[in-house]
PDB file of C-alpha atoms in Angstrom:
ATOM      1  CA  UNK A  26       1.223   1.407  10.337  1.00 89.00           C
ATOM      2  CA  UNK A  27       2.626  -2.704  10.168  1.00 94.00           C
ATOM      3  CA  UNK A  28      -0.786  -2.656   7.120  1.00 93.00           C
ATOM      4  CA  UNK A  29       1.964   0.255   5.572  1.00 93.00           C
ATOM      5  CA  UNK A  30       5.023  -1.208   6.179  1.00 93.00           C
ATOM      6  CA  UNK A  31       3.549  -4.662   5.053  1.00 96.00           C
ATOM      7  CA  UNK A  32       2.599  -3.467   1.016  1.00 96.00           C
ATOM      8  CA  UNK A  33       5.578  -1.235   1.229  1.00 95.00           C
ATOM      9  CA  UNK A  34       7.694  -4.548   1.387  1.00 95.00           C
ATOM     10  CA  UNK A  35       5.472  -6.550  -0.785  1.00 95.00           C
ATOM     11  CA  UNK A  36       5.708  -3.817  -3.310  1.00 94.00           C
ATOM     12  CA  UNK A  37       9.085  -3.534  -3.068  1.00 92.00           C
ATOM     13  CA  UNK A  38      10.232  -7.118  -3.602  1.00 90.00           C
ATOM     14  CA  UNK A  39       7.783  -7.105  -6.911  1.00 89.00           C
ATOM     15  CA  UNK A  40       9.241  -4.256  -8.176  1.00 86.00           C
ATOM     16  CA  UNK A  41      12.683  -5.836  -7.170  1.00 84.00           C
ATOM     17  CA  UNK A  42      11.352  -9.019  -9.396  1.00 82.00           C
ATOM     18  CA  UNK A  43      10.712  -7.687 -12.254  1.00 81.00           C
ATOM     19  CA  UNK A  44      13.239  -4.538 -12.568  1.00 74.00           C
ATOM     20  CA  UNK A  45      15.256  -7.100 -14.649  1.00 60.00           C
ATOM     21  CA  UNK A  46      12.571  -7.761 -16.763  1.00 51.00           C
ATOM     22  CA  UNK A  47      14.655  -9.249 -20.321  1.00 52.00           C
ATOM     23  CA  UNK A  48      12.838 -10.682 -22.494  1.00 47.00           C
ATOM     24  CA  UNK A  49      12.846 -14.626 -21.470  1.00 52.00           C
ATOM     25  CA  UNK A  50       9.967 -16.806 -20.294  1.00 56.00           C
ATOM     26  CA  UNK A  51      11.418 -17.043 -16.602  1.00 65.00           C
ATOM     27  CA  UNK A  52      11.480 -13.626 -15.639  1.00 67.00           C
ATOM     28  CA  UNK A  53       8.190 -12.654 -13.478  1.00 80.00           C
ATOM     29  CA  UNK A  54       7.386 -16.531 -13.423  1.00 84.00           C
ATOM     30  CA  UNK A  55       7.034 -16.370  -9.913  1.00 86.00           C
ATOM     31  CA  UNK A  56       4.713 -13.597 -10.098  1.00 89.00           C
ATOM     32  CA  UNK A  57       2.803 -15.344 -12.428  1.00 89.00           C
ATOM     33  CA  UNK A  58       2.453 -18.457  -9.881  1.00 91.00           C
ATOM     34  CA  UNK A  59       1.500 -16.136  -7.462  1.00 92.00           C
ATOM     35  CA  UNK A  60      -1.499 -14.838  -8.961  1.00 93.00           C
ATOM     36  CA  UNK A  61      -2.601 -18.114 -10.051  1.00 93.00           C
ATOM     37  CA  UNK A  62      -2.373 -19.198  -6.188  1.00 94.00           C
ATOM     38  CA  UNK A  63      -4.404 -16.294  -5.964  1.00 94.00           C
ATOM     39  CA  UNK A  64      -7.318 -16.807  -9.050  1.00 94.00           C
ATOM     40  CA  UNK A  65      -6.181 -13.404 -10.142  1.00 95.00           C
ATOM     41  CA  UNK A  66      -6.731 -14.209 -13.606  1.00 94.00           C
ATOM     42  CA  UNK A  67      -3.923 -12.993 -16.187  1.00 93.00           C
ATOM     43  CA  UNK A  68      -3.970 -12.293 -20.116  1.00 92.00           C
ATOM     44  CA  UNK A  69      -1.500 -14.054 -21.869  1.00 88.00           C
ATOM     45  CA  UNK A  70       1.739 -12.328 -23.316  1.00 85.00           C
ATOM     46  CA  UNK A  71       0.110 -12.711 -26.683  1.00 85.00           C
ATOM     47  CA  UNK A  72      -3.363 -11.289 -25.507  1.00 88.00           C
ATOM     48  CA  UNK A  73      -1.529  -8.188 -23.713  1.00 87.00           C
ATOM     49  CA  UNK A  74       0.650  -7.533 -26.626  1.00 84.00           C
ATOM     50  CA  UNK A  75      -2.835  -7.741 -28.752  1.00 84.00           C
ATOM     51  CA  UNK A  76      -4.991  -4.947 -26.721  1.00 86.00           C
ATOM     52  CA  UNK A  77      -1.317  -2.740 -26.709  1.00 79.00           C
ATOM     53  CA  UNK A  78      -0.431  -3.094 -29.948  1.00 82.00           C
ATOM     54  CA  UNK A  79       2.684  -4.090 -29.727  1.00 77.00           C
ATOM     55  CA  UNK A  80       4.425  -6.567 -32.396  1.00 71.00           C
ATOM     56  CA  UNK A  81       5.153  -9.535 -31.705  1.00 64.00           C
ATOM     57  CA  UNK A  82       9.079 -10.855 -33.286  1.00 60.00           C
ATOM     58  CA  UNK A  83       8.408 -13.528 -35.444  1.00 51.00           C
ATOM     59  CA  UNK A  84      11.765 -14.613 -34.917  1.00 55.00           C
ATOM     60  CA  UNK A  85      12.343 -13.817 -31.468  1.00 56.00           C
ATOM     61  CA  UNK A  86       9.421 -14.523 -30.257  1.00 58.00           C
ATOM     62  CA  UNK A  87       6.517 -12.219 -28.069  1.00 62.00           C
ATOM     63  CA  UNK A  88       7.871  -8.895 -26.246  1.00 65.00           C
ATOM     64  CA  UNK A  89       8.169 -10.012 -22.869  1.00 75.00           C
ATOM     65  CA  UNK A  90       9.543  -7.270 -21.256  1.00 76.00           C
ATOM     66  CA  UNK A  91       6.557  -4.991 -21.965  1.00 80.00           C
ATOM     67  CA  UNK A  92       4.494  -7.444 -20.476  1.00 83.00           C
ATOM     68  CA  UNK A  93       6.649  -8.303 -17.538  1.00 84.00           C
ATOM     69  CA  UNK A  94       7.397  -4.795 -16.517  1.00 82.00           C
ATOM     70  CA  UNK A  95       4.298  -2.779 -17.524  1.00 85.00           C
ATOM     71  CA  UNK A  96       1.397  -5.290 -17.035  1.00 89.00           C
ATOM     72  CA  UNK A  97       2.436  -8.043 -14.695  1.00 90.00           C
ATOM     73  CA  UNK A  98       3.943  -5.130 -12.591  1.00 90.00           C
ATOM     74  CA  UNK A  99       0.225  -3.222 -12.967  1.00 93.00           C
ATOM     75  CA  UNK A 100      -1.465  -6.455 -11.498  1.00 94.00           C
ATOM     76  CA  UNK A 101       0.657  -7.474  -8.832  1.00 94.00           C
ATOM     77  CA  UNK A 102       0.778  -4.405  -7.111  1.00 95.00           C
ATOM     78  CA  UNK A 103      -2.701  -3.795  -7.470  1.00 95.00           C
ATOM     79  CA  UNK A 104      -4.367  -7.410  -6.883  1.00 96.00           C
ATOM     80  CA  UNK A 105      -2.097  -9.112  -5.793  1.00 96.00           C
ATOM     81  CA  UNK A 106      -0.159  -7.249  -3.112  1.00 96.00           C
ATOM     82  CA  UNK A 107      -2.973  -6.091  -1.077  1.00 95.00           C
ATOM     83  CA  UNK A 108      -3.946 -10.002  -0.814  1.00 96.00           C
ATOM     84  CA  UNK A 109      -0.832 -10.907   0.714  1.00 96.00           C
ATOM     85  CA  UNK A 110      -0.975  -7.527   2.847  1.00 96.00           C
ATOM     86  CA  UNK A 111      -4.250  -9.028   4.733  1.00 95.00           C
ATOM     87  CA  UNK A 112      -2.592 -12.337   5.455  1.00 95.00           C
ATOM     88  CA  UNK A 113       0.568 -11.526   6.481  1.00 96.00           C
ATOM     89  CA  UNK A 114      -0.997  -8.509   8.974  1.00 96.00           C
ATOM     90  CA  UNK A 115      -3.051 -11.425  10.167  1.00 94.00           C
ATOM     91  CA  UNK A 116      -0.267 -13.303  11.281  1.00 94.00           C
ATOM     92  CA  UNK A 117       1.926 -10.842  12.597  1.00 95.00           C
ATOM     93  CA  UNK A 118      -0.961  -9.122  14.766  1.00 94.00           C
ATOM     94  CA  UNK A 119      -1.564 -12.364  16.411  1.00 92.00           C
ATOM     95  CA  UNK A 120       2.451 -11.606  17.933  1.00 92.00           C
ATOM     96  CA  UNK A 121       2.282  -9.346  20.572  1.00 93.00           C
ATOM     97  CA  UNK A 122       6.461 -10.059  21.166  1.00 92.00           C
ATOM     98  CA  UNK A 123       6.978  -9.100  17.331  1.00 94.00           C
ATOM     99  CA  UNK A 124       4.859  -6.440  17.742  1.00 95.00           C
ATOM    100  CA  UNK A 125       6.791  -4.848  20.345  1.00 95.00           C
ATOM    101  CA  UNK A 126       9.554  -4.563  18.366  1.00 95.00           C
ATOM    102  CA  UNK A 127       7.901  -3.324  15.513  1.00 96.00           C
ATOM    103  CA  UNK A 128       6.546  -0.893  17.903  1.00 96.00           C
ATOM    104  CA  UNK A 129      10.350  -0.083  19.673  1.00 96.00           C
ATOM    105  CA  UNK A 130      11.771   1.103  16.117  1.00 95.00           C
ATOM    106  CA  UNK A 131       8.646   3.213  15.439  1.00 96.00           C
ATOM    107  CA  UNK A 132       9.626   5.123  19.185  1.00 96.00           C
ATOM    108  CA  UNK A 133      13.075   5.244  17.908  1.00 96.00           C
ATOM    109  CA  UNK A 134      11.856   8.127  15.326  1.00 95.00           C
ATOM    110  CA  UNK A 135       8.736   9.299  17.784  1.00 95.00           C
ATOM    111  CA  UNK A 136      11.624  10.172  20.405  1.00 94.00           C
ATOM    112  CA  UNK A 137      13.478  12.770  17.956  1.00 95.00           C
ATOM    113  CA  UNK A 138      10.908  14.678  17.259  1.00 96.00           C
ATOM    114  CA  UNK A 139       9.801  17.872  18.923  1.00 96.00           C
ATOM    115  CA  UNK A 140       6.852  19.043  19.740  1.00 95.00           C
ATOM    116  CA  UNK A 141       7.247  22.774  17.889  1.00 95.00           C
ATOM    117  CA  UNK A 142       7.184  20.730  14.447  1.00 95.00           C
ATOM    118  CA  UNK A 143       4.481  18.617  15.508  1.00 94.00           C
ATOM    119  CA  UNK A 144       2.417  20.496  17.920  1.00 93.00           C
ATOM    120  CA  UNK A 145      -1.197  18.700  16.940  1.00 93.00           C
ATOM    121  CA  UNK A 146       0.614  15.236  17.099  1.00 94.00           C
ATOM    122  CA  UNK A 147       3.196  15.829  20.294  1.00 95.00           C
ATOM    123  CA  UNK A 148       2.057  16.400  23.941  1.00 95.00           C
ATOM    124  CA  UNK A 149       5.864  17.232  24.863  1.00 95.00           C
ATOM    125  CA  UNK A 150       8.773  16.427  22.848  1.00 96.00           C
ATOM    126  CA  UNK A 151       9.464  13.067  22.024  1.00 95.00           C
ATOM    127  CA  UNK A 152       5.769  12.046  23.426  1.00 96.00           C
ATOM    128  CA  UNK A 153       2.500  11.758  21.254  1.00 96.00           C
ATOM    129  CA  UNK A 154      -0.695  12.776  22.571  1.00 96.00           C
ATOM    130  CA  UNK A 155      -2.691  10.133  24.325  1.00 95.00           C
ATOM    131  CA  UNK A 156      -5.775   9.121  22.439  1.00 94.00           C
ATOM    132  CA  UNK A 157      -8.675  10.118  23.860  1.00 91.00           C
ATOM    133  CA  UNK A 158     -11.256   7.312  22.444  1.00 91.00           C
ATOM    134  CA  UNK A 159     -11.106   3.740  21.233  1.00 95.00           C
ATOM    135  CA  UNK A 160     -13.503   2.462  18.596  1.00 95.00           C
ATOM    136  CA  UNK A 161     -15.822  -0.432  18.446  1.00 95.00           C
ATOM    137  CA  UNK A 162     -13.623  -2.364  15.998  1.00 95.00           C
ATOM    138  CA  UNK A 163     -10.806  -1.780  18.149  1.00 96.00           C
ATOM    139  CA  UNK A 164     -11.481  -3.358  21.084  1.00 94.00           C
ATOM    140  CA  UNK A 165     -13.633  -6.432  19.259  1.00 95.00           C
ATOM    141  CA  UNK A 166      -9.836  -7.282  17.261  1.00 95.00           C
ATOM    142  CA  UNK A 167      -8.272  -6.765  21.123  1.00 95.00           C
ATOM    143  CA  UNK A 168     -10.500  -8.935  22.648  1.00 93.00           C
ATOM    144  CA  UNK A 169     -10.474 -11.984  19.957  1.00 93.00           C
ATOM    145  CA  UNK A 170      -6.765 -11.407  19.386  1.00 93.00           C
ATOM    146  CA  UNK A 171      -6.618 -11.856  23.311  1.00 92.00           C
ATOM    147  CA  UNK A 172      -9.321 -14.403  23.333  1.00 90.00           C
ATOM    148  CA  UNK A 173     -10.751 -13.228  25.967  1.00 90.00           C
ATOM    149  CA  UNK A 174      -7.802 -13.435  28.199  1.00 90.00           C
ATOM    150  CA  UNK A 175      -5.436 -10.150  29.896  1.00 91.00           C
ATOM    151  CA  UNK A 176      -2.585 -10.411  27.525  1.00 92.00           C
ATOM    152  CA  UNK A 177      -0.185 -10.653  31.117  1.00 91.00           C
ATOM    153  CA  UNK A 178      -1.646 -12.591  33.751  1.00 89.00           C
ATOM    154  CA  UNK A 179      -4.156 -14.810  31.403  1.00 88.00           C
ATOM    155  CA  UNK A 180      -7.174 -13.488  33.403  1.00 86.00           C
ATOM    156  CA  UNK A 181     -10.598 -14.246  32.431  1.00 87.00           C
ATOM    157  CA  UNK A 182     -11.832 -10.919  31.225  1.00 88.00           C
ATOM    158  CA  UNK A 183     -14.732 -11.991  29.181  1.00 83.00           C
ATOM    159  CA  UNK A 184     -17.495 -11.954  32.272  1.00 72.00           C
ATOM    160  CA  UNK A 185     -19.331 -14.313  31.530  1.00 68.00           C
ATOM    161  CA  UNK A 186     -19.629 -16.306  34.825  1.00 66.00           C
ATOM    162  CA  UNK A 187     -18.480 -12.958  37.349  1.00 64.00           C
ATOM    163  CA  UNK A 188     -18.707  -9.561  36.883  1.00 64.00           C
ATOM    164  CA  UNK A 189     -14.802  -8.631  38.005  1.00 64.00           C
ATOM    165  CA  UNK A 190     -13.624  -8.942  34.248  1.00 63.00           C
ATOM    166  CA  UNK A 191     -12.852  -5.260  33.906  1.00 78.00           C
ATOM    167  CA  UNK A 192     -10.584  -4.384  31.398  1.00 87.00           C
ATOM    168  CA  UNK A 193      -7.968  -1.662  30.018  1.00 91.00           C
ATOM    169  CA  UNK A 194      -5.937  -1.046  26.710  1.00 94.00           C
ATOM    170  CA  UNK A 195      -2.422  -0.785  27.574  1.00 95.00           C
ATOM    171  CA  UNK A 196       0.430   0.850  25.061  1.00 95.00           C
ATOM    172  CA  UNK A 197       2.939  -1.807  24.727  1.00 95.00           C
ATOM    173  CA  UNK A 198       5.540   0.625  24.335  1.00 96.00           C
ATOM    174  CA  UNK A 199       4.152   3.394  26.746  1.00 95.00           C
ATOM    175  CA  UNK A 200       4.057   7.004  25.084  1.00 95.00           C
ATOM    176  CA  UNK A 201       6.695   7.950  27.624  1.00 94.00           C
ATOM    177  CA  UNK A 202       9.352   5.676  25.816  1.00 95.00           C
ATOM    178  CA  UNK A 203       7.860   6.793  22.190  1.00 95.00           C
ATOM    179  CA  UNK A 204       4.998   4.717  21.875  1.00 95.00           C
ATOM    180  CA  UNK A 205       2.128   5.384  19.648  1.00 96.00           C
ATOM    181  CA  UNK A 206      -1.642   5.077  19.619  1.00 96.00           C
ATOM    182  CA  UNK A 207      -1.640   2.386  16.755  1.00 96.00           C
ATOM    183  CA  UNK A 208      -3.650  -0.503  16.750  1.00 95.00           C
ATOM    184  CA  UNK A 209      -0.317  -2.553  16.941  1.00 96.00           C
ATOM    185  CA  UNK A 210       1.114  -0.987  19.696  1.00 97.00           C
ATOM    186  CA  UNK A 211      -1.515  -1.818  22.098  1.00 96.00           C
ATOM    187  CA  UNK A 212      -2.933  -4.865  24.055  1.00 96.00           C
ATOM    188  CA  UNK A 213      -6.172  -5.848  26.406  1.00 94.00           C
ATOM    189  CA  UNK A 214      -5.206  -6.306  30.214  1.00 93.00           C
ATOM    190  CA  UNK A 215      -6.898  -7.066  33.684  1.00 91.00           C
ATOM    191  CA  UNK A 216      -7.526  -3.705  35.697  1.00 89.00           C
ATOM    192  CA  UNK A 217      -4.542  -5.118  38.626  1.00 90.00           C
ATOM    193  CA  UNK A 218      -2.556  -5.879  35.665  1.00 91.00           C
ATOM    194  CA  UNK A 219      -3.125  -2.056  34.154  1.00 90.00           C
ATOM    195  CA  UNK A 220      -2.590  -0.449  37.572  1.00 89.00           C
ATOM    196  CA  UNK A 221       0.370  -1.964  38.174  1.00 89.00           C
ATOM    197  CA  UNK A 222       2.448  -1.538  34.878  1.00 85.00           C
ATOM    198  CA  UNK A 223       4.657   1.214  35.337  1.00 77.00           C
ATOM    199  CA  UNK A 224       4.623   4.312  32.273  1.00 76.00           C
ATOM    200  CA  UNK A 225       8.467   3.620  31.560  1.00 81.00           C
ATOM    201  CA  UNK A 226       7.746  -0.652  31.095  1.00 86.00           C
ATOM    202  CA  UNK A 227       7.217  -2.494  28.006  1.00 90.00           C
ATOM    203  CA  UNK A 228       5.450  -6.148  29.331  1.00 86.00           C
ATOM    204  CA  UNK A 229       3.711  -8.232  27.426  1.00 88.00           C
ATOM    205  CA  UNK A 230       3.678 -12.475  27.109  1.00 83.00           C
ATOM    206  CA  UNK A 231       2.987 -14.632  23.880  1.00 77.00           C
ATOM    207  CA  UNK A 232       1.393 -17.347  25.997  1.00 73.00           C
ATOM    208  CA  UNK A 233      -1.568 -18.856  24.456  1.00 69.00           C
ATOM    209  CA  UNK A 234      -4.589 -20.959  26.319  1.00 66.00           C
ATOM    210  CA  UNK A 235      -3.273 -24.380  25.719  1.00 71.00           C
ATOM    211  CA  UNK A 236      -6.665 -26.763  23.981  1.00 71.00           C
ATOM    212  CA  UNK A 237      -6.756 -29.389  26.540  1.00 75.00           C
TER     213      UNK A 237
END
């Protein structure tokens, strides 16, 4: 879901870029800079307006709002966009507090709807189903986003020198209070840690293993 509400932003402040797109050279230049950032290679306003056959003003000089609005538009929200997607869901996974509150608004909706609407999604009203299974890739991006460590207590949990590492994905926002089974609502912890967090408490630190 944060992937989703990530381009949906992105998208949005592109589209919010270049809805004013007048025919002057500074209009989508910071689109432009962006895809050069990126190597997402661009034709030129006179190339574009070539392969479209449009025109070009002798007097006023190449049609830049075509270009802006219809193929600068095209690009960034197709090259460029998902780019920025990656790297910002990068960062904001590695915040388990910003997370939580991404996670809070989400149970905000969860907790208004009822289960005769939704009844493959809802176990009761206001309360998704708990998920059954958790992939591979799931708990590998747990585990490295945790290095290793239960996201409360900081507990060794990789066993490699004892064999009491066992571990347990936790919903950061329990389905009780509206939580979901997404990837970004949920964190590794220490079996004691698990056992002891109650079904109506959201816990979680952003403390880090300090380097020396």
């Amino acid at each position: 879901m944060l992937h989703d509400f990530i381009l949906d932003y992105i998208v949005g402040y592109i589209e919010f870029e270049l809805n004013d797109a007048v025919g002057n050279d500074d209009c989508g230049r910071e689109i432009i800079e962006w895809c050069q950032e990126y190597s997402i290679e661009l034709m030129t306003v006179e190339q574009y307006n070539e392969s479209a056959g449009i025109a070009d003003d002798a007097e006023d000089g190449p049609d830049m709002f075509e270009y802006n609005f219809t193929y600068l538009r095209e690009v960034a929200i197709q090259e460029l966009a998902p780019q920025i997607q990656i790297e910002v869901f990068n960062l904001l996974y590695a915040d388990r507090c910003f997370l939580i509150e991404f996670n809070k608004l989400i149970a905000n909706d969860i907790k208004d709807m009822m289960k005769e609407d939704y009844p493959f999604l809802l176990k009761r009203d206001g309360v998704v189903n708990r998920a059954t299974y958790w992939p591979a890739w799931l708990k590998r991006a747990l585990f490295c986003r945790e290095k290793g460590l239960c996201a409360i207590c900081k507990t060794d949990l990789s066993s490699l020198h004892h064999t009491t590492g066992k571990t347990a994905i936790d919903h950061m926002v329990p389905l009780n209070l509206g939580g979901v089974n997404d990837a970004t609502n949920l964190q590794l912890l220490c079996e004691p840690c698990n056992l002891s967090k109650l079904g109506d408490e959201i816990v979680t630190t952003n403390l880090h293993p300090t380097f020396w």
